[in-house]
PDB file of C-alpha atoms in Angstrom:
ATOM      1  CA  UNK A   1      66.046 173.548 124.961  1.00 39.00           C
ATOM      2  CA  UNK A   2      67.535 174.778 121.908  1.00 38.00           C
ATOM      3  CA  UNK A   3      64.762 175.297 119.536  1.00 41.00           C
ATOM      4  CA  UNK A   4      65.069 172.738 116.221  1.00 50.00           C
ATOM      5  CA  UNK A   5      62.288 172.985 113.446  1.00 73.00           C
ATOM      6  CA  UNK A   6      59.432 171.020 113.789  1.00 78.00           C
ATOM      7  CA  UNK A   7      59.997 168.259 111.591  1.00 81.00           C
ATOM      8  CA  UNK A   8      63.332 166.922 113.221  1.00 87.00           C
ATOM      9  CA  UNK A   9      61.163 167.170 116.561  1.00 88.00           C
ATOM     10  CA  UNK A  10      58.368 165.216 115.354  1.00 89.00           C
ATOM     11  CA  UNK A  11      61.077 162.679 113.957  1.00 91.00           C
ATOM     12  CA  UNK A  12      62.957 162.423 117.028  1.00 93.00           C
ATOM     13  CA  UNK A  13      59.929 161.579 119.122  1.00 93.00           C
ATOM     14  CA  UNK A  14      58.837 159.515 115.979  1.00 94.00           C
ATOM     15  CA  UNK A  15      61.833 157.223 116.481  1.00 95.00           C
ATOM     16  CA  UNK A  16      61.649 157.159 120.836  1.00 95.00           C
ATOM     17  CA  UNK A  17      57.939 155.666 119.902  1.00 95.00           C
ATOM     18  CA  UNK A  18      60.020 152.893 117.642  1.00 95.00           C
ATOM     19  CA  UNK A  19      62.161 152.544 120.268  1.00 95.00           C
ATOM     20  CA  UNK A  20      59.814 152.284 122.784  1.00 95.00           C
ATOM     21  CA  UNK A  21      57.774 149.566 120.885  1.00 93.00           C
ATOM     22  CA  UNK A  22      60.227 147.534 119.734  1.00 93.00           C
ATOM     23  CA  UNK A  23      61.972 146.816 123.285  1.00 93.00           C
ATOM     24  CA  UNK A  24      58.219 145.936 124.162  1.00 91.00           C
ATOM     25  CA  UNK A  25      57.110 144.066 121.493  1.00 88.00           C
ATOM     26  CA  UNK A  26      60.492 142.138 120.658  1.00 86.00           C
ATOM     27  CA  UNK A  27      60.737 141.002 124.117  1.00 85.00           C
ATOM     28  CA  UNK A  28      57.129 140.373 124.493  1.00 82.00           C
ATOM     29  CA  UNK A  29      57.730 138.227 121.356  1.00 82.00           C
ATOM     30  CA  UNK A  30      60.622 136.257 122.537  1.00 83.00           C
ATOM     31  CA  UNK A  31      58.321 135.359 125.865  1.00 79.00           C
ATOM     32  CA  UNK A  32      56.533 133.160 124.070  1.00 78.00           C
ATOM     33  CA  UNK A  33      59.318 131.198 122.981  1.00 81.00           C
ATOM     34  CA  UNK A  34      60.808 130.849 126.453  1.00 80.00           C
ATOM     35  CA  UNK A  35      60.465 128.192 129.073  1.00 84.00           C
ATOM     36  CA  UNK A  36      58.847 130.782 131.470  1.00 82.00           C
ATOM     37  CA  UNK A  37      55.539 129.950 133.336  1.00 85.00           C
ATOM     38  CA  UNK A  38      53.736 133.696 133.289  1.00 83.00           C
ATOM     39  CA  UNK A  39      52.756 134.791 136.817  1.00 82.00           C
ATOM     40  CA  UNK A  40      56.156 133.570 138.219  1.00 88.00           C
ATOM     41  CA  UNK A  41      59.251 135.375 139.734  1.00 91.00           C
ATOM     42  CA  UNK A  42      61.489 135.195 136.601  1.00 90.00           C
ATOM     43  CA  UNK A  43      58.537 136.022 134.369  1.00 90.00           C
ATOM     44  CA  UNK A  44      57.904 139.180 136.088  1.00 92.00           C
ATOM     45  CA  UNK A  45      61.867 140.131 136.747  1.00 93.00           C
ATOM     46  CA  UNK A  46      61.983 139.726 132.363  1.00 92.00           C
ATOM     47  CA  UNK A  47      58.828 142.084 132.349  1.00 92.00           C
ATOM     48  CA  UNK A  48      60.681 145.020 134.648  1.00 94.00           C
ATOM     49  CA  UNK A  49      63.751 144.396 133.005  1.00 94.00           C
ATOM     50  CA  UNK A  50      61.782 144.811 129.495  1.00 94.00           C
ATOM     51  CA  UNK A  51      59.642 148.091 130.742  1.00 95.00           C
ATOM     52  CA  UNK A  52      62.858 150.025 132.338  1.00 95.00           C
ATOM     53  CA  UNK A  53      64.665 149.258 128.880  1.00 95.00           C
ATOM     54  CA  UNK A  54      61.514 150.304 126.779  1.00 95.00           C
ATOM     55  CA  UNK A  55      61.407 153.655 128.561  1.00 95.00           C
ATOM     56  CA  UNK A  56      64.975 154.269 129.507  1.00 96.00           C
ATOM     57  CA  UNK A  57      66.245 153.562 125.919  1.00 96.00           C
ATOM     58  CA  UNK A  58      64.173 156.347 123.920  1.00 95.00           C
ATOM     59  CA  UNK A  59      64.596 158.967 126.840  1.00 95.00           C
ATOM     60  CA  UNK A  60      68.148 159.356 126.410  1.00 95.00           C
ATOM     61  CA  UNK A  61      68.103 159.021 122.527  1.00 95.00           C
ATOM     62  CA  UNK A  62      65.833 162.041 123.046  1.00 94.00           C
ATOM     63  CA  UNK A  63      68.035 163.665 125.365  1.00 94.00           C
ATOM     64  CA  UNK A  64      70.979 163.617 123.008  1.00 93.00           C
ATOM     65  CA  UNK A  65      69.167 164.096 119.898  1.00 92.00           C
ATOM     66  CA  UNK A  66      67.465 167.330 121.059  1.00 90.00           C
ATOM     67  CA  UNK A  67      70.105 168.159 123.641  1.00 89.00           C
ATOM     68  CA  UNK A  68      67.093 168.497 125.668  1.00 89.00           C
ATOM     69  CA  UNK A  69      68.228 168.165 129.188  1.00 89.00           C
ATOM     70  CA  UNK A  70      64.679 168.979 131.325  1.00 87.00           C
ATOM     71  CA  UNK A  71      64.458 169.848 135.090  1.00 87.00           C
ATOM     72  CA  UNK A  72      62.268 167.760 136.367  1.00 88.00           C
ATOM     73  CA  UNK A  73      62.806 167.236 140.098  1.00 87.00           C
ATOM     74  CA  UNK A  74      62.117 170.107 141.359  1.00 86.00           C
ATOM     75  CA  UNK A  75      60.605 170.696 145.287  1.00 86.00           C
ATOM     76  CA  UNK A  76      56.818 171.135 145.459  1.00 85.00           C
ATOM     77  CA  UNK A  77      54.888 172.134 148.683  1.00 86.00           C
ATOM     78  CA  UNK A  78      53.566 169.338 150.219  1.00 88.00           C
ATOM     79  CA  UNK A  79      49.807 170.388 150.926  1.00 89.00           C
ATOM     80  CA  UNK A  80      48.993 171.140 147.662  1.00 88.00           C
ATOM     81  CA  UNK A  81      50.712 168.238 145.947  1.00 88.00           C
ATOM     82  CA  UNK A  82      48.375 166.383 148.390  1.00 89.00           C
ATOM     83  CA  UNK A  83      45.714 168.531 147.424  1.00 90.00           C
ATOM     84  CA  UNK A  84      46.006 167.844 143.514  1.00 89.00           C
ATOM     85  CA  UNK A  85      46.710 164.359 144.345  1.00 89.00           C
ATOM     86  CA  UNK A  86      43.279 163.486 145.988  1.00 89.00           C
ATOM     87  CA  UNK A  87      41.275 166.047 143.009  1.00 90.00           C
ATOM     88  CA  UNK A  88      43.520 164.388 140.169  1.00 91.00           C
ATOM     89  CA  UNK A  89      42.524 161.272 141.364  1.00 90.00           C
ATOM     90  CA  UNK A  90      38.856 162.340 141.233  1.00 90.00           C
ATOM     91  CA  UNK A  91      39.205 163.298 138.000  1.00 90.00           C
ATOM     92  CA  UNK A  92      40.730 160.111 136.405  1.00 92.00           C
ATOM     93  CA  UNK A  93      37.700 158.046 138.111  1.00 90.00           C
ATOM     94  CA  UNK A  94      35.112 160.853 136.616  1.00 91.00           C
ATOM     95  CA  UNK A  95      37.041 160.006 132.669  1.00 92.00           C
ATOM     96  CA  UNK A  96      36.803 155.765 134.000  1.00 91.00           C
ATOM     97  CA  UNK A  97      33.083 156.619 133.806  1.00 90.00           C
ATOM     98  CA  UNK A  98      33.031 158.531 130.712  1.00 92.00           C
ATOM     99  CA  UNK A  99      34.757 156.273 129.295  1.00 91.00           C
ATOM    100  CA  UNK A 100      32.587 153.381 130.278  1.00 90.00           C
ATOM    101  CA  UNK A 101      29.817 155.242 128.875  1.00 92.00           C
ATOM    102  CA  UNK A 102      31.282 155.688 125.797  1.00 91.00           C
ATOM    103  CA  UNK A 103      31.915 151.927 125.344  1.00 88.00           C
ATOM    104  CA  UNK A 104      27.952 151.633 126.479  1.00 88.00           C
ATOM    105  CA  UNK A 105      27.177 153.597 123.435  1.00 88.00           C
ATOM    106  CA  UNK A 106      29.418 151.730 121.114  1.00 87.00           C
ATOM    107  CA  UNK A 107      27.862 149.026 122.161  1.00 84.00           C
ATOM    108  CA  UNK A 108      24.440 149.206 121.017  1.00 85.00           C
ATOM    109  CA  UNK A 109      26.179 149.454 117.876  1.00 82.00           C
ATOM    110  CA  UNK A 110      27.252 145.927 117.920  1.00 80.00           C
ATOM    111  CA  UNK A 111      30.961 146.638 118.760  1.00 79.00           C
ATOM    112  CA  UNK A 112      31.533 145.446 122.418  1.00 79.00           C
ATOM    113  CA  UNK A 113      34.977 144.688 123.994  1.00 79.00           C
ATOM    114  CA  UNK A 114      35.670 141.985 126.732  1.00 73.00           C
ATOM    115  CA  UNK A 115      37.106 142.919 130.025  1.00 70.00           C
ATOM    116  CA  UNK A 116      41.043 142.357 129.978  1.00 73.00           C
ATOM    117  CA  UNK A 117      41.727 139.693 132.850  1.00 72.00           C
ATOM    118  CA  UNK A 118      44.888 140.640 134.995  1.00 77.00           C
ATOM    119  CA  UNK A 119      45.393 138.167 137.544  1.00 80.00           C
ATOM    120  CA  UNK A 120      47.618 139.037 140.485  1.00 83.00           C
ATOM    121  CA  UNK A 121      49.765 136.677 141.334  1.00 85.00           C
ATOM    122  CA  UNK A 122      50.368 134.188 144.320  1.00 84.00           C
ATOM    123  CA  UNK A 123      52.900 133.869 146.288  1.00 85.00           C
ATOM    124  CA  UNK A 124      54.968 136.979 147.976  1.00 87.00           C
ATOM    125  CA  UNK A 125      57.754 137.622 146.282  1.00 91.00           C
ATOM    126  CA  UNK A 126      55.594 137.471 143.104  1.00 91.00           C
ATOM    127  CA  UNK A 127      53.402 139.761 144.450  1.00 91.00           C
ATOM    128  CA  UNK A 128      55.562 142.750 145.222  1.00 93.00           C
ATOM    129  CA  UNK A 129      57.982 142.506 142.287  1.00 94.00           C
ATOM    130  CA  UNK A 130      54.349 143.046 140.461  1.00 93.00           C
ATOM    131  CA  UNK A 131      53.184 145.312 142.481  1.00 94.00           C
ATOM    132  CA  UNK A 132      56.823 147.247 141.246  1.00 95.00           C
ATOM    133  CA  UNK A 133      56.140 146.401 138.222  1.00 95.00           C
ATOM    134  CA  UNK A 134      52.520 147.790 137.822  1.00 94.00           C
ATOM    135  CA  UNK A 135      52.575 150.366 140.513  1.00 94.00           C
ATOM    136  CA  UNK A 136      56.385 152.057 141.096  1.00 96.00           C
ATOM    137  CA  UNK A 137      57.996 151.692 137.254  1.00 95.00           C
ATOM    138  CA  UNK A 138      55.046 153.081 135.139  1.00 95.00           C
ATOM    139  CA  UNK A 139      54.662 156.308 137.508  1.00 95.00           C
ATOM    140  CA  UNK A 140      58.701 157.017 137.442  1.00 96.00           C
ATOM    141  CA  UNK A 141      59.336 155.887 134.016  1.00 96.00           C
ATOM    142  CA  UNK A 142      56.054 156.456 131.923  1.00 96.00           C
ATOM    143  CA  UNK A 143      56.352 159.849 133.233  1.00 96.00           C
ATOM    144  CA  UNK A 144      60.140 160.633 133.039  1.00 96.00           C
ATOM    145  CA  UNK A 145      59.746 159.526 129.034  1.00 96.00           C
ATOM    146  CA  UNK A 146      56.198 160.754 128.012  1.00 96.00           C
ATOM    147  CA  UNK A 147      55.936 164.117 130.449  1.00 95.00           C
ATOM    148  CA  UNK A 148      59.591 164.791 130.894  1.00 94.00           C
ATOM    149  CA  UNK A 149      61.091 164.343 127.152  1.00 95.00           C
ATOM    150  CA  UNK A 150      57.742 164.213 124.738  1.00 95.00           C
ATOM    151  CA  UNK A 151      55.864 166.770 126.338  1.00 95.00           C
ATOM    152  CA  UNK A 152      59.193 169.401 127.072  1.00 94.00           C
ATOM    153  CA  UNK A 153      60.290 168.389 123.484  1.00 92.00           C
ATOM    154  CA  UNK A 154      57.011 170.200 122.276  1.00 90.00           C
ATOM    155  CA  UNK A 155      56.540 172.830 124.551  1.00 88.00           C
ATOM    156  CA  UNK A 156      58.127 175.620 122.585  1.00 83.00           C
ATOM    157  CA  UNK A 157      55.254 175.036 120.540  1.00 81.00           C
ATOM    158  CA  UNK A 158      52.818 175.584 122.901  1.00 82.00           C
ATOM    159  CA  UNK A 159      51.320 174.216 125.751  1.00 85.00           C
ATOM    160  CA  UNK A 160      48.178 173.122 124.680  1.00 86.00           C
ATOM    161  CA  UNK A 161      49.794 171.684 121.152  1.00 86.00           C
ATOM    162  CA  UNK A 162      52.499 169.266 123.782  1.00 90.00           C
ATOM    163  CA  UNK A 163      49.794 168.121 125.766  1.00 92.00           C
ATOM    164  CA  UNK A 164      47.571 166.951 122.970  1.00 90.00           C
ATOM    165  CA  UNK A 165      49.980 165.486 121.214  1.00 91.00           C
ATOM    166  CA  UNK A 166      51.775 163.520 124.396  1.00 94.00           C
ATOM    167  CA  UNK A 167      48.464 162.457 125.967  1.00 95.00           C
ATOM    168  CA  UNK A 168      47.653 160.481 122.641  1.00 93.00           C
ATOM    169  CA  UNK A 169      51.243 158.840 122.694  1.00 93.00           C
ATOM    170  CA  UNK A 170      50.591 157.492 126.235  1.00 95.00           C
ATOM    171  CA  UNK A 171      47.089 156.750 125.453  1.00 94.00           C
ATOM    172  CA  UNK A 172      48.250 154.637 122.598  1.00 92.00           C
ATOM    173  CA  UNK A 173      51.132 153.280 123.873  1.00 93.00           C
ATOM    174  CA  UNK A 174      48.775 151.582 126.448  1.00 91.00           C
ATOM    175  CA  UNK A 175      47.540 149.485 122.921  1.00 87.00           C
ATOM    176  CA  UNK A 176      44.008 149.662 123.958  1.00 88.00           C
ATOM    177  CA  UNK A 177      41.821 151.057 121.722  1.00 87.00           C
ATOM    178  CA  UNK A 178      38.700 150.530 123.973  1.00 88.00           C
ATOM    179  CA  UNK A 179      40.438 152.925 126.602  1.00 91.00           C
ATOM    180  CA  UNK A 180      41.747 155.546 124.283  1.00 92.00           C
ATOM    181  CA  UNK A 181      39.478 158.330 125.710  1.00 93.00           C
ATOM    182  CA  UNK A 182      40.626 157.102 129.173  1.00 94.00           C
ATOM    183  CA  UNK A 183      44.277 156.897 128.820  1.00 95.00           C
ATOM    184  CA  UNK A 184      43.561 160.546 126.691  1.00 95.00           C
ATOM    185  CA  UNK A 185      41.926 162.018 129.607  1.00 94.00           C
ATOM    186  CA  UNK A 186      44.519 160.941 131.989  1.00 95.00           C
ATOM    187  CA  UNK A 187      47.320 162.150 129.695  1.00 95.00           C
ATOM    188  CA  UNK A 188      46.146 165.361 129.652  1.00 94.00           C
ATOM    189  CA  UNK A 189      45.491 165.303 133.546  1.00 93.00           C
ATOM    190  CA  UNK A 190      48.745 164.123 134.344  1.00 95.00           C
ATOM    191  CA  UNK A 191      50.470 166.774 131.919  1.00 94.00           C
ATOM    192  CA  UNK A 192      48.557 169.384 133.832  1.00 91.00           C
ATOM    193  CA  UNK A 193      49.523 168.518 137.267  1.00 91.00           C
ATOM    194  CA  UNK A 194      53.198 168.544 135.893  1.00 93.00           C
ATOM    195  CA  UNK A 195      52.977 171.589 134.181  1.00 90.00           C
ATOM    196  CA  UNK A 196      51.504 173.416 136.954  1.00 88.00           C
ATOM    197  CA  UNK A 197      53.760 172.119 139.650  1.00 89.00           C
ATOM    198  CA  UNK A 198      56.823 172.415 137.069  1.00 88.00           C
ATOM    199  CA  UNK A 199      57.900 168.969 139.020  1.00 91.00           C
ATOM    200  CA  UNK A 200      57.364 165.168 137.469  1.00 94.00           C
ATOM    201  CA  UNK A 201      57.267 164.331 141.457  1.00 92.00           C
ATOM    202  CA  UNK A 202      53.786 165.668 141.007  1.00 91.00           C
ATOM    203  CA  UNK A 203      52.440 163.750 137.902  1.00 94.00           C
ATOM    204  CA  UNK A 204      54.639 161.092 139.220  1.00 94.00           C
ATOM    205  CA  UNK A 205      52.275 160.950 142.883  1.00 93.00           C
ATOM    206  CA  UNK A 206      49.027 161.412 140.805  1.00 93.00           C
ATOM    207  CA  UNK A 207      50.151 158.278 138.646  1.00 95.00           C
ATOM    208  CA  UNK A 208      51.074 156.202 141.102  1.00 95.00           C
ATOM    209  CA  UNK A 209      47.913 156.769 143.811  1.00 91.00           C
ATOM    210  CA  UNK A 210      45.619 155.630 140.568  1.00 91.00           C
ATOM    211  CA  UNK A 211      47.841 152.266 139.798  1.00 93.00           C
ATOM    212  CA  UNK A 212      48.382 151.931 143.290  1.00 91.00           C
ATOM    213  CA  UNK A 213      44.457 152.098 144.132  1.00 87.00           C
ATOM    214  CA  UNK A 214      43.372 150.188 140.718  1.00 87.00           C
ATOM    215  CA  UNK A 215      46.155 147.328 142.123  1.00 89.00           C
ATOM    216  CA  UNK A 216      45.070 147.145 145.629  1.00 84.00           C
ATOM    217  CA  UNK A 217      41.075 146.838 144.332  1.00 83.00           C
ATOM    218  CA  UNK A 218      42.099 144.231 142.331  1.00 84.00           C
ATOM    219  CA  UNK A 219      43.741 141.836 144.853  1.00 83.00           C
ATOM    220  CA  UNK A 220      41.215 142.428 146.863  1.00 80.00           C
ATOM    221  CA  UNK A 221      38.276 140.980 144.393  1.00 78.00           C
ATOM    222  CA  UNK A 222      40.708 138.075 143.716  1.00 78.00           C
ATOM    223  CA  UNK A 223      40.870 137.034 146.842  1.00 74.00           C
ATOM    224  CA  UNK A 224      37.204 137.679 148.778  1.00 72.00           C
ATOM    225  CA  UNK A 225      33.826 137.077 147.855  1.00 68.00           C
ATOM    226  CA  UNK A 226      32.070 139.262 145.399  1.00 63.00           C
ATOM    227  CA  UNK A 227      30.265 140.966 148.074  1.00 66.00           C
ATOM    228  CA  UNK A 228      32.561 142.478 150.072  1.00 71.00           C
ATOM    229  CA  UNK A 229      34.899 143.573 147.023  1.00 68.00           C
ATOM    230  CA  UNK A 230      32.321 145.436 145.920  1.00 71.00           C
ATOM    231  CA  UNK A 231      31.569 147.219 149.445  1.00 78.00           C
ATOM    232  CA  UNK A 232      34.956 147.719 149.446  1.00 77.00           C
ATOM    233  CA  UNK A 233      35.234 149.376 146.099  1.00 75.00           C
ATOM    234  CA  UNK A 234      31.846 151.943 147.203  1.00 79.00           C
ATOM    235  CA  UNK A 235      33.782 152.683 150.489  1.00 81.00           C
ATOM    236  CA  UNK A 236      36.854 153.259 148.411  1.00 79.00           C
ATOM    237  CA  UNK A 237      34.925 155.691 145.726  1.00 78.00           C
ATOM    238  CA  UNK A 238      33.152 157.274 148.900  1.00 85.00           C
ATOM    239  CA  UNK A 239      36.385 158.353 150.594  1.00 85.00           C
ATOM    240  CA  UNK A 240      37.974 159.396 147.008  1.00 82.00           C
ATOM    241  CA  UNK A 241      34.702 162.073 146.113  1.00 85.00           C
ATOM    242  CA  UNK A 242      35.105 163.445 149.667  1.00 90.00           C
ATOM    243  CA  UNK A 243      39.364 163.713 149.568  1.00 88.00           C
ATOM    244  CA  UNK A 244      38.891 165.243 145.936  1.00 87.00           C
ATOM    245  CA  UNK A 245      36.130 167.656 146.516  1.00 89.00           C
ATOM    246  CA  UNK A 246      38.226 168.763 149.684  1.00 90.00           C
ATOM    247  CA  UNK A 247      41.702 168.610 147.983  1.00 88.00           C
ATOM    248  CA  UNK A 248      39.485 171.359 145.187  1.00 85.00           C
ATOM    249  CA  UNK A 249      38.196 173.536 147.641  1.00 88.00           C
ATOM    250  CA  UNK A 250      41.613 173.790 149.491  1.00 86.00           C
ATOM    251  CA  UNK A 251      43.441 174.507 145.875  1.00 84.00           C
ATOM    252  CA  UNK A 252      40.531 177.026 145.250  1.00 83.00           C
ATOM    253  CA  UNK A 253      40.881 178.665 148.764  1.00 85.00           C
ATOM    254  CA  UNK A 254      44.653 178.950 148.040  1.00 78.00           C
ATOM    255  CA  UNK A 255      44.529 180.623 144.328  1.00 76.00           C
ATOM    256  CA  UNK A 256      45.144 177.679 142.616  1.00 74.00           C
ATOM    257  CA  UNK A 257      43.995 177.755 138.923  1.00 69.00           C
ATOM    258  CA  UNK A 258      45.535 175.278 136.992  1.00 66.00           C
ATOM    259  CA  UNK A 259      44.079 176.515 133.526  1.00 64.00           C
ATOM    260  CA  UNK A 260      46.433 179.335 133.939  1.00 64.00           C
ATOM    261  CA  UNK A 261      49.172 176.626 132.776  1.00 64.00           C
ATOM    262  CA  UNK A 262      47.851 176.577 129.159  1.00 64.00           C
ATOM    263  CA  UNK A 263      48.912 179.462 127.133  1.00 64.00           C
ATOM    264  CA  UNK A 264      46.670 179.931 123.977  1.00 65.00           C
ATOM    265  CA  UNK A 265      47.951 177.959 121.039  1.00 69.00           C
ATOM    266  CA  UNK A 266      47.937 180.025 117.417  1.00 66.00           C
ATOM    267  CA  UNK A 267      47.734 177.540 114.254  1.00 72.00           C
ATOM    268  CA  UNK A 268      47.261 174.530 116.321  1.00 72.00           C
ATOM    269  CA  UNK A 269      45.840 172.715 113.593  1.00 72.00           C
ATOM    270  CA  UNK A 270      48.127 173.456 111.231  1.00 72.00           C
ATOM    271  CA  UNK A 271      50.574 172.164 113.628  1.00 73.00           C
ATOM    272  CA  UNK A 272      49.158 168.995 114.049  1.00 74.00           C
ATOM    273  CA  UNK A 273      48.668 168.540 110.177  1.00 73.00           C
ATOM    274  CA  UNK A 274      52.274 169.186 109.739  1.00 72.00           C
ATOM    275  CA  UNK A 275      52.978 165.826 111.396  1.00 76.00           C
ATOM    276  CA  UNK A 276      52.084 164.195 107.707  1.00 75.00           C
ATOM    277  CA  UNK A 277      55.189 166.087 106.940  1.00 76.00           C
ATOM    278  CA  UNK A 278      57.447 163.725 109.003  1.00 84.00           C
ATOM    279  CA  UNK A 279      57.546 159.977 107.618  1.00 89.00           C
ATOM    280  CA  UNK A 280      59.096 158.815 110.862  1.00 91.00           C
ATOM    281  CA  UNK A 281      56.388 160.500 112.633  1.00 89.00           C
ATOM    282  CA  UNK A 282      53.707 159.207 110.739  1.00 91.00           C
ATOM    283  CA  UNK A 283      55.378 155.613 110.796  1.00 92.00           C
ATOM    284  CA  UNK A 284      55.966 155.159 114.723  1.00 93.00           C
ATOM    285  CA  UNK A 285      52.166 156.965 114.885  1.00 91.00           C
ATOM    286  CA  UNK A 286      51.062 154.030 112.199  1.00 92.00           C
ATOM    287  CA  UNK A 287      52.629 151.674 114.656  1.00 92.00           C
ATOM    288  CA  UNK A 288      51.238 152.477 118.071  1.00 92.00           C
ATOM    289  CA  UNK A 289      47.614 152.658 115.841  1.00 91.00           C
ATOM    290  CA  UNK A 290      48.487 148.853 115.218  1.00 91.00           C
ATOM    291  CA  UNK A 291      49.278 147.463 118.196  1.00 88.00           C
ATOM    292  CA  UNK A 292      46.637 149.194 119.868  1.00 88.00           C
ATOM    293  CA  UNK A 293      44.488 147.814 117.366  1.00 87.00           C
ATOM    294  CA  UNK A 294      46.194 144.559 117.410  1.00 84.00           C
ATOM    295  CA  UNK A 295      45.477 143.915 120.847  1.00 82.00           C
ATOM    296  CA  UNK A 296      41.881 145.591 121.116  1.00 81.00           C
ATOM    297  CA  UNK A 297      41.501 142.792 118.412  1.00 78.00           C
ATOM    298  CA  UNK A 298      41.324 139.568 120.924  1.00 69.00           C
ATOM    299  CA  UNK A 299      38.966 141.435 123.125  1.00 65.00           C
ATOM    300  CA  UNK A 300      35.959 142.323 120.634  1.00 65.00           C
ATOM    301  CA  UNK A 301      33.076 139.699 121.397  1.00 55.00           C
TER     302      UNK A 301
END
């Protein structure tokens, strides 16, 4: 990428996160006002249509803007994208707890969030367009946009200054603040795998075993009794700690150090303070900050 100071960067990626919300929130808006029954086939078709638009639509602006034209589909050896599959996904259930803990904490401070109800849907064809829709899009598109264009967009800068700085745009553009720390955590584990394999096929795998997993445990507790979802989910955890500790030692047999991806970062702080210097930057930062906040809103008890 040709290198462009860091203020037109920051306000490029400042107005992809405009982009990115408005699609979402204008259409999410306009749901409302439609004669569509949520949980239902054309419900769902709006929602995919919405989310490809939402991602597709600030990835190119990016593209041209910053004539930033990434390689991202490169080959990886399959054994060790298998390997950092099954440890990734160990990792993103070990930041699930942290971050339970941390809500724990806050709440013996009075501030305690309700669980957000998803509800699969019945009936098939329901079913799998959601299961697209939750499971295939975000891994492909989440990743092409937020590890393919934010992250490579502020690479030159350093490694460790892209990944903070694109793990808290997906974490935010989640609009939870309740799971900031997880969506953080899983930003920055996703970025890793990516950077290491220098191929979005391998953030993209990580990403989708965890929505694929987190999808599959859900329709099972919708649909058997609360005993045997939750054997299922301790078999499930089981079988995860043994394929990550194995996936680790394999990776550690092999040479594999994925900390060697980070290259230390001079002035990173004064990097991330010059932010205030972009106005677009600060504004589509201001916004993601609401929505999160405007949706973590309805869940406080």
């Amino acid at each position: 990428m040709k290198y462009r100071n860091l203020r037109y960067t920051y306000s490029v990626i400042g107005i992809a996160v405009i982009m990115f919300l408005s699609v979402r929130e204008v259409m999410g808006l306009l749901l409302t006002f439609l004669p569509v029954e949520t949980g239902t086939v054309p419900y769902i078709v709006i929602n995919i249509i919405t989310f490809i638009a939402a991602c597709i639509i600030p990835a190119i602006t990016m593209e041209n803007m910053l004539g930033l034209h990434p390689k991202l589909f490169r080959k990886v050896d399959t054994a060790r994208l298998a390997a950092s599959g099954a440890y990734s996904y160990l990792l993103i259930l070990a930041a699930g707890l942290v971050n339970s803990l941390v809500l724990a904490f806050i709440a013996m401070f009075g501030l305690q969030f309700n669980p957000k109800t998803i509800t699969i849907p019945q009936g098939a064809a329901a079913v799998v367009l959601y299961f697209i829709h939750i499971c295939v899009l975000p891994p492909l598109l989440e990743e092409i946009l937020v590890r393919g264009y934010i992250l490579n967009a502020l690479k030159p800068l350093g490694t460790a200054f892209a990944v903070i700085v694109s793990s808290v745009c997906f974490s935010l553009m989640h609009s939870s603040l309740e799971n900031f720390l997880l969506y953080f955590i899983c930003g920055v584990i996703l970025a890793r795998v990516y950077l290491t394999f220098d191929s979005i096929f391998a953030s993209m795998l990580v990403h989708f075993i965890n929505n694929t997993m987190s999808f599959f445990i859900l329709y099972f507790q919708q649909r058997v009794n609360a005993v045997s979802a939750l054997s299922m989910v301790a078999y499930i955890n089981i079988f995860v700690l043994i394929l990550g500790f194995v996936g680790r030692r394999y990776l550690d047999k092999k040479g594999f150090r994925w900390k060697k991806v980070f290259t230390k970062d001079a002035e990173l702080s004064a990097k991330l303070l010059h932010i205030s210097k972009s106005p677009i930057a600060i504004t589509a930062f201001g916004l993601l900050l609401f929505f999160a906040a405007y949706q973590s809103f309805h869940n406080i008890v």
